[in-house]
Amino acid sequence: MAASKPVEPQSGTGLPRWQLALLVGAPIVLGVGAVYLWNRSRTKEKKGTGERKTPEGSASPQFTNLFNKPQTVGQLFPLDRAQASKNKGNKYFKAGKYENAIMCYTEAIALCPTEQKSDLSTFYQNRAAAYEQQWTEVVQDCSKAVELNPRYVKALFRRAKALEKLENRKECLEDVTAVCILEAFQNQQSMLLADKVLKQLGKEKAKEKYKNREPMMPSPQFIKSYFSSFTDDIISQPLQKGEKKDEDKDKEGEAAEVSESSGYLKAKQYMEEENYDKIISECTKEIESGGRYTAEALLLRATFYLLIGNSTAAQPDLDRVINMQDANVKLRANALIKRGSMYMQQQQPVLSTQDFNMAAEIDTRNPDVYHHRGQLKILLDQVDEAVVDFDQCILLRPDSALAQAQKCFALYRQAYTGSNISQIQTAMDGFEDVIRRFPKCAEGYALYAQALTDQQQFGKADEMYDKCIELEPDNATTYVHKGLLQLQWKQDLDLGLDLISKAIEIDNKCDFAYETMGTIEVQRGNLDKAIEMFNKAINLAKSEMEMAHLYSLCDAAYAQTEVARKYGLKPPTL
């Protein structure tokens, strides 16, 4: 892909998101990575049995004295009659005669003494079940049941499903969050509903927020890391003396500075100076003037549009370069790689694959095409094809340390997922070979550290992260990874948070650091602080999909604050 990231969906340039919660010692809801957790040491409760289609079979037993004699008739008679109506309603319900069932449950509610809250809540919940797809009535009856019995899982879950049908996702999420906590996260059905609603909320909020966001240039370290993932890219190469002379031929001391007449060459000079904010405007001057570097300027402008998260502006520029039949094939292939990566971020894998395949057709000996297509194949879970692409990249460019490291990582993930011990060891030996042959490749140490962490070789993983920091002291994500390692390895919360704080100090635009800090704060029970961190990450998101994921995390944390306020329920904390 077009960024120097590992080959799975990432929170940064090293750690797969699916692994994030494991590193802090507790699983998370998969999919959007919601920050719910449960206590593994807690005795497992009986798992839910799936669809809650039947009403409650029985209410609380009749109260008896020590001699098993019923209390006064005046106390029991109304409840007995209510129970009889409920039982009759159950028979109608099971026979599919829902209107009759509703009448019986209504009679049970009317007969039940108000002090019998548990029984009364059951009757309301049963009537809610009988209402079937009359969602408003279902919500009303479940609300009555929950009012009488605030920790009534069946009523909370039924109300959550009805609220989802009514598209009241915020309150649906609060109910299903309460259910997940009460069930100790052991019921797959409620977990899936939480995941579904969080994704929907995240997408809705991100769609509105992202189109109105202020574009933000990433940190210099991020930009340099991005360009370092390309080795056959004209626009990222330093200015050549010939380019300078061509523009300054009328000046004495020709190589002194770049002429104002070429916006593109001026933009290239700004790149060398890390003065990135001026690049788009200089490229625009070149394009509008129809200068000799129009194709290069279009590609460079599109690249920086992508870096600031403006894919809408980037795509027309990429399209123009791709369709320039007389342009340098390297420019067209690079544009296809970047458009393909953009499509993958937009979850359009078919279009993404088409662009990468076209790039391979027009520039068969471009190692970047195979390197980035290999990463795409990993995302599509096509590991064998990914390895073929990495091998082709290595054949064309044997000194490509990044491709060799990512090939090892692909083989490791395949072996790890398949629990193939011999192949895992082969992949680990491969990492050792990569860091021996390419001791200056920070990514090699980072990917090896992930594999070592999986294998619980924490001490060696820590050494690998130290190597990364030594090579790239300004790479904030490495500090985040090392901080997470301290939590899993030593359960050292203070050291872990100190390292993540250091990441933010190095790069206050590191969304991965804010996201990780927020996740940890959720697990510490500091929900307000977690929400603050997630909101900071949201403002730094580089794509709408990433922003949707972050909104899901934030919404999960907010739902937990509401559940704690309403029901006094909190998940276990670190």
Coordinates of C-alpha atoms in Angstrom, one line a residue:
M1 CA 0.0 0.0 0.0
A2 CA 1.1 3.6 -0.2
A3 CA 2.2 4.0 3.3
S4 CA 4.9 2.5 5.4
K5 CA 2.6 0.4 7.5
P6 CA 2.5 -3.3 8.3
V7 CA 0.4 -5.6 6.3
E8 CA -2.8 -5.7 8.5
P9 CA -5.3 -2.9 9.3
Q10 CA -3.2 -0.7 11.6
S11 CA -3.4 1.9 14.3
G12 CA 0.0 3.0 13.3
T13 CA 3.0 1.7 11.5
G14 CA 3.5 -1.4 13.6
L15 CA 0.7 -2.8 15.7
P16 CA -2.3 -4.6 14.2
R17 CA -5.5 -3.3 15.8
W18 CA -6.8 -6.8 16.5
Q19 CA -3.9 -7.3 18.8
L20 CA -4.3 -4.0 20.8
A21 CA -6.4 -5.4 23.6
L22 CA -4.4 -8.5 23.9
L23 CA -1.4 -6.4 24.7
V24 CA -3.2 -4.8 27.6
G25 CA -4.4 -8.2 28.9
A26 CA -8.1 -8.4 27.9
P27 CA -9.9 -9.0 24.6
I28 CA -12.0 -6.4 22.8
V29 CA -15.1 -6.7 20.7
L30 CA -13.7 -7.5 17.2
G31 CA -14.6 -5.7 14.1
V32 CA -14.4 -2.0 15.1
G33 CA -12.2 -2.7 18.0
A34 CA -14.7 -1.5 20.6
V35 CA -13.1 -1.1 24.0
Y36 CA -15.4 -3.4 25.9
L37 CA -13.6 -5.9 28.0
W38 CA -14.3 -8.6 30.4
N39 CA -12.5 -10.2 33.3
R40 CA -11.0 -13.5 32.3
S41 CA -10.5 -14.5 35.8
R42 CA -14.2 -14.2 36.6
T43 CA -16.1 -17.5 36.7
K44 CA -17.8 -18.0 33.4
E45 CA -21.5 -17.5 33.5
K46 CA -23.8 -19.6 31.4
K47 CA -23.7 -18.4 27.8
G48 CA -26.9 -17.0 26.2
T49 CA -28.8 -19.5 24.1
G50 CA -29.2 -17.3 21.1
E51 CA -32.5 -15.8 19.9
R52 CA -34.7 -14.7 22.8
K53 CA -38.0 -15.7 21.1
T54 CA -39.9 -17.2 24.0
P55 CA -41.5 -15.4 27.0
E56 CA -40.4 -16.1 30.6
G57 CA -41.5 -19.6 31.6
S58 CA -42.1 -18.8 35.2
A59 CA -42.0 -16.0 37.6
S60 CA -40.7 -16.0 41.2
P61 CA -41.9 -18.9 43.4
Q62 CA -44.8 -18.3 45.8
F63 CA -43.6 -17.2 49.2
T64 CA -44.1 -19.9 51.8
N65 CA -43.4 -20.1 55.5
L66 CA -41.1 -22.6 57.2
F67 CA -43.8 -25.3 57.2
N68 CA -44.3 -24.8 53.4
K69 CA -47.8 -23.4 54.1
P70 CA -49.0 -20.6 51.9
Q71 CA -49.4 -17.2 53.4
T72 CA -52.8 -15.5 53.6
V73 CA -55.2 -15.9 50.7
G74 CA -55.4 -12.1 50.5
Q75 CA -51.7 -11.9 49.8
L76 CA -51.4 -14.7 47.2
F77 CA -54.7 -14.8 45.4
P78 CA -54.0 -11.8 43.0
L79 CA -50.5 -13.1 42.2
D80 CA -51.9 -16.7 41.7
R81 CA -54.4 -15.3 39.2
A82 CA -51.8 -13.2 37.5
Q83 CA -49.5 -16.2 37.2
A84 CA -52.4 -18.2 35.7
S85 CA -53.0 -15.5 33.1
K86 CA -49.3 -15.4 32.3
N87 CA -49.2 -19.2 31.9
K88 CA -52.2 -19.1 29.6
G89 CA -50.5 -16.3 27.6
N90 CA -47.4 -18.5 27.3
K91 CA -49.4 -21.2 25.7
Y92 CA -51.0 -18.8 23.2
F93 CA -47.5 -17.4 22.5
K94 CA -46.0 -20.8 21.7
A95 CA -49.0 -21.5 19.4
G96 CA -48.3 -18.2 17.5
K97 CA -51.6 -16.6 18.7
Y98 CA -49.9 -13.4 19.7
E99 CA -53.1 -11.2 20.1
N100 CA -54.5 -13.7 22.6
A101 CA -51.2 -13.8 24.3
I102 CA -51.1 -10.0 24.6
M103 CA -54.6 -10.1 26.2
C104 CA -53.5 -12.6 28.8
Y105 CA -50.3 -10.8 29.7
T106 CA -52.2 -7.5 30.0
E107 CA -54.6 -9.3 32.4
A108 CA -51.6 -10.6 34.3
I109 CA -50.2 -7.0 34.6
A110 CA -53.5 -5.7 35.9
L111 CA -53.9 -8.5 38.5
C112 CA -50.3 -8.5 39.8
P113 CA -49.7 -6.6 43.1
T114 CA -47.5 -3.6 42.5
E115 CA -45.0 -4.7 45.2
Q116 CA -44.3 -7.9 43.2
K117 CA -41.8 -6.1 41.0
S118 CA -39.9 -9.1 39.7
D119 CA -43.1 -10.8 38.6
L120 CA -44.6 -7.7 37.1
S121 CA -41.4 -6.9 35.2
T122 CA -41.6 -10.5 33.7
F123 CA -45.2 -9.9 32.6
Y124 CA -44.2 -6.7 30.8
Q125 CA -41.3 -8.4 29.1
N126 CA -43.5 -11.3 28.0
R127 CA -46.0 -8.9 26.5
A128 CA -43.2 -7.1 24.7
A129 CA -42.2 -10.4 23.2
A130 CA -45.7 -11.0 22.0
Y131 CA -45.9 -7.6 20.3
E132 CA -43.4 -9.0 17.8
Q133 CA -42.7 -6.2 15.2
Q134 CA -44.7 -3.4 16.9
W135 CA -41.4 -1.9 17.9
T136 CA -42.8 1.2 19.8
E137 CA -44.9 -1.0 22.0
V138 CA -42.0 -3.4 22.5
V139 CA -39.8 -0.5 23.7
Q140 CA -42.6 0.8 26.0
D141 CA -43.2 -2.6 27.7
C142 CA -39.5 -3.3 28.0
S143 CA -39.0 0.1 29.6
K144 CA -41.6 -0.8 32.2
A145 CA -39.9 -4.1 32.8
V146 CA -36.5 -2.4 33.2
E147 CA -37.9 0.3 35.5
L148 CA -39.1 -2.5 37.8
N149 CA -36.0 -4.6 37.4
P150 CA -33.0 -2.5 36.2
R151 CA -30.7 -5.5 35.6
Y152 CA -33.3 -7.5 33.6
V153 CA -31.1 -8.8 30.8
K154 CA -33.8 -10.2 28.6
A155 CA -35.8 -6.9 28.7
L156 CA -32.7 -4.8 28.1
F157 CA -31.7 -6.9 25.1
R158 CA -35.2 -7.0 23.6
R159 CA -35.5 -3.2 24.0
A160 CA -32.0 -2.8 22.3
K161 CA -33.2 -4.8 19.3
A162 CA -36.4 -2.8 19.1
L163 CA -34.5 0.5 19.4
E164 CA -32.2 -0.6 16.5
K165 CA -35.3 -1.2 14.3
L166 CA -36.5 2.2 15.2
E167 CA -33.0 3.6 14.3
N168 CA -32.5 4.9 17.8
R169 CA -28.9 3.7 17.8
K170 CA -27.6 5.8 20.7
E171 CA -30.1 4.3 23.2
C172 CA -29.7 0.9 21.6
L173 CA -26.0 1.0 22.2
E174 CA -26.5 1.9 25.9
D175 CA -28.9 -1.1 26.4
V176 CA -26.7 -3.6 24.6
T177 CA -23.7 -2.3 26.5
A178 CA -25.5 -3.0 29.8
V179 CA -26.4 -6.5 28.5
C180 CA -22.7 -7.2 27.5
I181 CA -21.5 -6.2 31.0
L182 CA -24.3 -8.1 32.8
E183 CA -23.5 -11.2 30.7
A184 CA -19.8 -10.8 31.3
F185 CA -19.4 -10.6 27.5
Q186 CA -20.2 -14.3 27.1
N187 CA -23.2 -14.0 24.7
Q188 CA -22.2 -13.7 21.1
Q189 CA -25.6 -12.4 20.0
S190 CA -25.4 -9.3 22.1
M191 CA -21.7 -8.8 21.2
L192 CA -22.6 -8.8 17.5
L193 CA -25.4 -6.3 18.0
A194 CA -23.0 -4.0 19.9
D195 CA -20.4 -4.3 17.1
K196 CA -23.0 -3.7 14.4
V197 CA -24.5 -0.6 16.1
L198 CA -21.0 0.9 16.8
K199 CA -20.1 0.5 13.1
Q200 CA -23.3 2.2 12.0
L201 CA -22.8 5.1 14.5
G202 CA -19.2 5.4 13.5
K203 CA -19.9 5.6 9.8
E204 CA -22.7 8.1 10.2
K205 CA -20.6 10.5 12.3
A206 CA -17.5 10.1 10.3
K207 CA -19.3 10.8 7.0
E208 CA -20.6 14.1 8.3
K209 CA -17.4 15.1 10.2
Y210 CA -14.9 14.1 7.6
K211 CA -16.3 16.1 4.7
N212 CA -16.2 19.2 6.9
R213 CA -12.9 18.6 8.6
E214 CA -10.0 21.0 8.3
P215 CA -7.2 19.4 6.3
M216 CA -4.1 18.8 8.5
M217 CA -0.6 18.1 7.4
P218 CA 0.9 15.1 9.2
S219 CA 4.2 15.2 11.0
P220 CA 7.4 15.3 9.0
Q221 CA 8.3 11.9 10.4
F222 CA 5.1 10.4 9.0
I223 CA 5.6 12.1 5.6
K224 CA 9.2 10.8 5.4
S225 CA 8.1 7.3 6.4
Y226 CA 5.4 7.4 3.7
F227 CA 7.8 8.3 0.9
S228 CA 10.3 5.8 2.1
S229 CA 7.9 3.0 1.1
F230 CA 8.6 3.9 -2.5
T231 CA 11.9 3.2 -4.2
D232 CA 11.0 3.8 -7.9
D233 CA 9.2 7.1 -7.5
I234 CA 10.3 10.2 -9.5
I235 CA 8.6 12.8 -7.4
S236 CA 10.2 11.8 -4.1
Q237 CA 13.8 11.9 -5.6
P238 CA 16.0 14.9 -4.7
L239 CA 16.4 17.7 -7.2
Q240 CA 19.0 16.9 -9.8
K241 CA 21.7 19.4 -10.8
G242 CA 20.4 19.3 -14.4
E243 CA 16.9 20.3 -13.3
K244 CA 18.3 23.3 -11.4
K245 CA 20.5 24.4 -14.3
D246 CA 17.7 24.1 -16.8
E247 CA 15.7 26.7 -14.8
D248 CA 18.5 28.9 -13.8
K249 CA 20.6 29.0 -17.0
D250 CA 20.5 32.8 -17.2
K251 CA 21.9 33.2 -13.7
E252 CA 25.4 33.2 -12.5
G253 CA 25.9 30.5 -9.9
E254 CA 23.3 28.4 -11.7
A255 CA 22.9 25.8 -8.9
A256 CA 22.3 28.4 -6.2
E257 CA 18.5 28.3 -6.2
V258 CA 15.5 27.1 -8.1
S259 CA 13.8 29.6 -10.5
E260 CA 10.4 31.0 -9.6
S261 CA 9.2 30.0 -13.1
S262 CA 8.7 26.4 -12.1
G263 CA 6.2 25.7 -9.4
Y264 CA 7.0 22.0 -9.4
L265 CA 10.8 22.5 -8.9
K266 CA 10.1 25.0 -6.2
A267 CA 7.8 22.4 -4.6
K268 CA 10.6 19.8 -4.8
Q269 CA 12.9 22.3 -3.0
Y270 CA 10.3 22.7 -0.3
M271 CA 10.2 18.9 0.1
E272 CA 14.0 18.8 0.7
E273 CA 13.6 21.6 3.3
E274 CA 10.6 19.8 4.9
N275 CA 8.5 22.9 4.3
Y276 CA 5.5 20.7 3.3
D277 CA 2.7 23.3 3.7
K278 CA 3.7 25.1 0.6
I279 CA 3.9 22.2 -1.8
I280 CA 0.3 22.0 -2.9
S281 CA 0.2 25.7 -3.9
E282 CA 3.5 25.5 -5.8
C283 CA 2.2 22.4 -7.7
T284 CA -1.0 24.3 -8.6
K285 CA 1.1 27.1 -10.1
E286 CA 2.9 24.6 -12.3
I287 CA -0.4 22.9 -13.4
E288 CA -2.2 26.2 -14.1
S289 CA 0.7 27.5 -16.2
G290 CA 0.9 24.3 -18.2
G291 CA 4.5 23.9 -17.4
R292 CA 6.8 21.1 -18.6
Y293 CA 6.4 19.3 -15.3
T294 CA 2.6 19.2 -15.3
A295 CA 2.4 15.5 -14.9
E296 CA 4.9 15.5 -12.0
A297 CA 3.1 18.4 -10.3
L298 CA -0.3 16.6 -10.6
L299 CA 1.1 13.5 -9.0
L300 CA 2.9 15.4 -6.2
R301 CA -0.2 17.5 -5.5
A302 CA -2.4 14.4 -5.4
T303 CA 0.1 12.7 -3.0
F304 CA -0.1 15.6 -0.6
Y305 CA -3.8 15.7 -0.9
L306 CA -3.8 12.1 0.2
L307 CA -1.5 12.8 3.1
I308 CA -3.8 15.5 4.4
G309 CA -6.8 13.2 4.0
N310 CA -8.4 14.9 1.0
S311 CA -9.0 12.0 -1.3
T312 CA -11.8 13.9 -3.1
A313 CA -9.2 16.4 -4.3
A314 CA -6.6 13.8 -5.0
Q315 CA -8.6 11.5 -7.3
P316 CA -9.0 13.9 -10.3
D317 CA -5.2 14.6 -10.2
L318 CA -4.4 10.9 -10.1
D319 CA -7.0 10.2 -12.9
R320 CA -5.3 12.8 -15.1
V321 CA -1.8 11.3 -14.6
I322 CA -3.0 7.7 -15.2
N323 CA -4.7 8.8 -18.5
M324 CA -1.6 10.7 -19.8
Q325 CA -0.5 8.2 -22.4
D326 CA 2.6 10.2 -23.2
A327 CA 3.7 10.7 -19.5
N328 CA 6.6 8.8 -18.0
V329 CA 5.4 5.3 -17.2
K330 CA 6.9 5.5 -13.7
L331 CA 4.6 8.5 -13.0
R332 CA 1.5 6.6 -14.2
A333 CA 2.4 3.4 -12.3
N334 CA 2.9 5.5 -9.1
A335 CA -0.4 7.2 -9.6
L336 CA -2.1 3.8 -10.0
I337 CA -0.5 2.5 -6.8
K338 CA -1.7 5.5 -4.9
R339 CA -5.2 5.4 -6.3
G340 CA -5.3 1.7 -5.6
S341 CA -4.3 2.3 -2.0
M342 CA -7.0 5.1 -1.8
Y343 CA -9.6 2.6 -3.0
M344 CA -8.6 0.1 -0.4
Q345 CA -9.0 2.7 2.3
Q346 CA -12.5 3.4 0.9
Q347 CA -13.2 -0.4 1.2
Q348 CA -13.4 -0.9 -2.6
P349 CA -11.1 -3.9 -3.0
V350 CA -12.2 -4.7 -6.6
L351 CA -11.2 -1.3 -7.9
S352 CA -8.0 -1.4 -5.8
T353 CA -7.0 -4.7 -7.3
Q354 CA -7.7 -3.5 -10.8
D355 CA -5.4 -0.5 -10.3
F356 CA -2.5 -2.6 -8.9
N357 CA -2.9 -5.1 -11.7
M358 CA -2.9 -2.3 -14.3
A359 CA 0.3 -0.8 -12.7
A360 CA 2.0 -4.2 -13.0
E361 CA 1.0 -4.4 -16.7
I362 CA 2.3 -1.0 -17.7
D363 CA 5.5 -1.1 -15.6
T364 CA 6.4 -4.8 -15.2
R365 CA 9.8 -4.1 -13.6
N366 CA 8.7 -1.6 -11.0
P367 CA 9.4 -3.1 -7.5
D368 CA 7.0 -0.6 -5.8
V369 CA 4.1 -2.2 -7.7
Y370 CA 4.7 -5.7 -6.3
H371 CA 5.6 -4.4 -2.8
H372 CA 2.4 -2.5 -2.4
R373 CA 0.2 -5.1 -4.1
G374 CA 1.7 -7.6 -1.7
Q375 CA 0.4 -5.6 1.2
L376 CA -3.0 -5.4 -0.5
K377 CA -3.0 -9.2 -0.8
I378 CA -2.3 -9.5 2.9
L379 CA -5.3 -7.2 3.7
L380 CA -7.4 -9.5 1.4
D381 CA -6.1 -12.6 3.2
Q382 CA -4.4 -13.8 0.1
V383 CA -1.1 -14.6 1.7
D384 CA 0.3 -17.0 -0.9
E385 CA -0.2 -14.4 -3.6
A386 CA 1.3 -11.7 -1.3
V387 CA 4.4 -13.8 -0.9
V388 CA 4.7 -14.1 -4.7
D389 CA 4.5 -10.4 -5.0
F390 CA 7.1 -9.7 -2.3
D391 CA 9.4 -12.2 -4.0
Q392 CA 9.1 -10.4 -7.3
C393 CA 9.8 -7.1 -5.5
I394 CA 12.9 -8.6 -3.9
L395 CA 14.0 -10.1 -7.3
L396 CA 13.8 -6.6 -8.9
R397 CA 15.4 -4.9 -5.9
P398 CA 17.4 -7.3 -3.7
D399 CA 18.3 -4.5 -1.3
S400 CA 14.6 -3.8 -0.5
A401 CA 14.8 -4.5 3.3
L402 CA 11.2 -3.4 3.8
A403 CA 9.8 -6.0 1.3
Q404 CA 11.9 -8.8 2.8
A405 CA 10.7 -7.9 6.3
Q406 CA 7.1 -7.8 5.3
K407 CA 7.4 -11.1 3.5
C408 CA 8.6 -12.6 6.8
F409 CA 5.7 -11.0 8.5
A410 CA 3.2 -12.4 6.0
L411 CA 4.7 -15.9 6.4
Y412 CA 4.6 -15.5 10.2
R413 CA 0.9 -14.5 10.3
Q414 CA 0.0 -17.4 8.0
A415 CA 1.9 -19.9 10.3
Y416 CA 0.6 -18.3 13.5
T417 CA -3.0 -18.4 12.3
G418 CA -2.7 -22.0 11.3
S419 CA -0.8 -22.9 14.5
N420 CA 2.0 -24.4 12.4
I421 CA 4.9 -24.5 14.9
S422 CA 7.6 -25.5 12.4
Q423 CA 6.5 -22.7 9.9
I424 CA 6.4 -20.2 12.8
Q425 CA 10.0 -21.1 13.6
T426 CA 11.0 -20.7 9.9
A427 CA 9.4 -17.3 9.8
M428 CA 11.2 -16.3 13.1
D429 CA 14.5 -17.4 11.5
G430 CA 13.7 -15.3 8.5
F431 CA 13.4 -12.2 10.7
E432 CA 16.8 -13.0 12.2
D433 CA 18.2 -13.1 8.7
V434 CA 16.6 -9.8 7.7
I435 CA 17.9 -7.8 10.7
R436 CA 21.3 -9.4 10.2
R437 CA 21.5 -8.4 6.5
F438 CA 19.7 -5.1 7.0
P439 CA 20.7 -3.7 10.4
K440 CA 19.5 -0.2 9.5
C441 CA 15.9 -1.2 8.6
A442 CA 13.8 -0.1 11.6
E443 CA 10.7 -1.7 10.1
G444 CA 12.4 -5.1 10.2
Y445 CA 12.9 -4.8 14.0
A446 CA 9.4 -3.5 14.5
L447 CA 7.7 -6.4 12.7
Y448 CA 10.0 -8.9 14.4
A449 CA 9.0 -7.4 17.7
Q450 CA 5.4 -8.1 17.0
A451 CA 6.1 -11.7 16.2
L452 CA 8.2 -12.0 19.3
T453 CA 5.4 -10.5 21.4
D454 CA 3.0 -13.1 20.0
Q455 CA 5.4 -15.8 21.1
Q456 CA 5.6 -14.2 24.5
Q457 CA 9.4 -13.5 24.1
F458 CA 8.9 -10.2 25.7
G459 CA 12.5 -9.4 26.6
K460 CA 13.7 -9.8 23.1
A461 CA 10.7 -7.9 21.7
D462 CA 11.7 -5.0 24.0
E463 CA 15.2 -5.1 22.6
M464 CA 13.9 -4.9 19.0
Y465 CA 11.8 -1.8 19.9
D466 CA 14.9 -0.3 21.4
K467 CA 16.7 -0.9 18.1
C468 CA 13.9 0.9 16.3
I469 CA 14.1 3.9 18.6
E470 CA 17.9 4.0 18.1
L471 CA 17.4 4.1 14.4
E472 CA 14.4 6.4 14.3
P473 CA 14.2 8.4 17.5
D474 CA 11.5 10.6 16.1
N475 CA 9.1 7.7 15.3
A476 CA 6.4 8.1 17.8
T477 CA 4.6 4.9 17.0
T478 CA 7.5 2.8 18.2
Y479 CA 7.2 4.3 21.7
V480 CA 3.5 3.4 21.7
H481 CA 4.3 -0.2 20.8
K482 CA 7.0 -0.4 23.5
G483 CA 4.6 1.1 26.0
L484 CA 2.0 -1.6 25.2
L485 CA 4.6 -4.2 25.5
Q486 CA 5.3 -3.1 29.1
L487 CA 1.6 -3.6 30.0
Q488 CA 1.5 -7.1 28.6
W489 CA 4.9 -8.1 29.8
K490 CA 5.4 -6.5 33.2
Q491 CA 1.9 -5.2 33.9
D492 CA 3.7 -1.9 34.4
L493 CA 0.9 0.6 33.8
D494 CA 3.0 3.7 34.7
L495 CA 5.9 2.8 32.4
G496 CA 3.5 2.0 29.6
L497 CA 1.7 5.3 29.9
D498 CA 4.9 7.2 30.2
L499 CA 6.1 5.8 26.9
I500 CA 2.9 6.6 25.2
S501 CA 3.0 10.1 26.6
K502 CA 6.5 10.4 25.2
A503 CA 5.1 9.5 21.8
I504 CA 2.7 12.4 22.0
E505 CA 5.5 14.7 23.1
I506 CA 7.6 13.6 20.1
D507 CA 4.6 13.9 17.7
N508 CA 1.5 15.6 18.8
K509 CA -0.2 14.5 15.6
C510 CA 0.2 10.8 16.3
D511 CA -3.4 9.6 16.2
F512 CA -2.2 6.1 17.1
A513 CA -0.9 7.4 20.5
Y514 CA -4.1 9.1 21.4
E515 CA -6.2 6.1 20.3
T516 CA -4.1 3.8 22.4
M517 CA -4.1 6.1 25.4
G518 CA -7.9 6.2 25.1
T519 CA -8.2 2.5 25.0
I520 CA -6.1 2.1 28.1
E521 CA -8.0 4.8 30.0
V522 CA -11.3 2.9 29.2
Q523 CA -9.7 -0.2 30.7
R524 CA -8.6 1.8 33.8
G525 CA -12.2 3.0 34.2
N526 CA -11.3 6.7 33.3
L527 CA -14.0 7.0 30.7
D528 CA -14.0 10.9 30.5
K529 CA -10.3 10.9 29.9
A530 CA -10.7 8.1 27.3
I531 CA -13.3 10.1 25.4
E532 CA -11.0 13.1 25.4
M533 CA -8.2 11.0 23.9
F534 CA -10.5 9.5 21.3
N535 CA -11.7 12.9 20.2
K536 CA -8.1 14.1 19.7
A537 CA -7.5 11.0 17.5
I538 CA -10.7 11.7 15.6
N539 CA -9.5 15.2 14.6
L540 CA -6.2 13.7 13.3
A541 CA -7.8 10.8 11.3
K542 CA -6.3 10.4 7.9
S543 CA -9.3 8.7 6.2
E544 CA -13.1 8.5 6.7
M545 CA -12.8 4.8 7.5
E546 CA -10.2 5.5 10.2
M547 CA -12.4 8.2 11.6
A548 CA -15.4 5.9 11.7
H549 CA -13.3 3.4 13.7
L550 CA -12.3 6.1 16.2
Y551 CA -15.9 7.3 16.6
S552 CA -16.9 3.7 17.4
L553 CA -14.3 3.6 20.2
C554 CA -15.5 7.0 21.5
D555 CA -19.2 5.9 21.3
A556 CA -18.4 2.7 23.2
A557 CA -16.7 4.6 26.0
Y558 CA -19.6 7.1 26.2
A559 CA -22.1 4.3 26.3
Q560 CA -20.3 2.9 29.3
T561 CA -20.5 6.2 31.1
E562 CA -24.2 6.3 30.5
V563 CA -24.7 2.7 31.7
A564 CA -22.6 3.4 34.8
R565 CA -24.8 6.5 35.5
K566 CA -28.1 4.7 34.9
Y567 CA -27.5 1.3 36.3
G568 CA -24.3 1.5 38.4
L569 CA -22.7 -1.0 36.0
K570 CA -19.1 -0.9 35.2
P571 CA -16.9 -3.5 33.5
P572 CA -13.9 -4.7 35.5
T573 CA -10.8 -2.4 35.2
L574 CA -7.1 -2.9 35.0

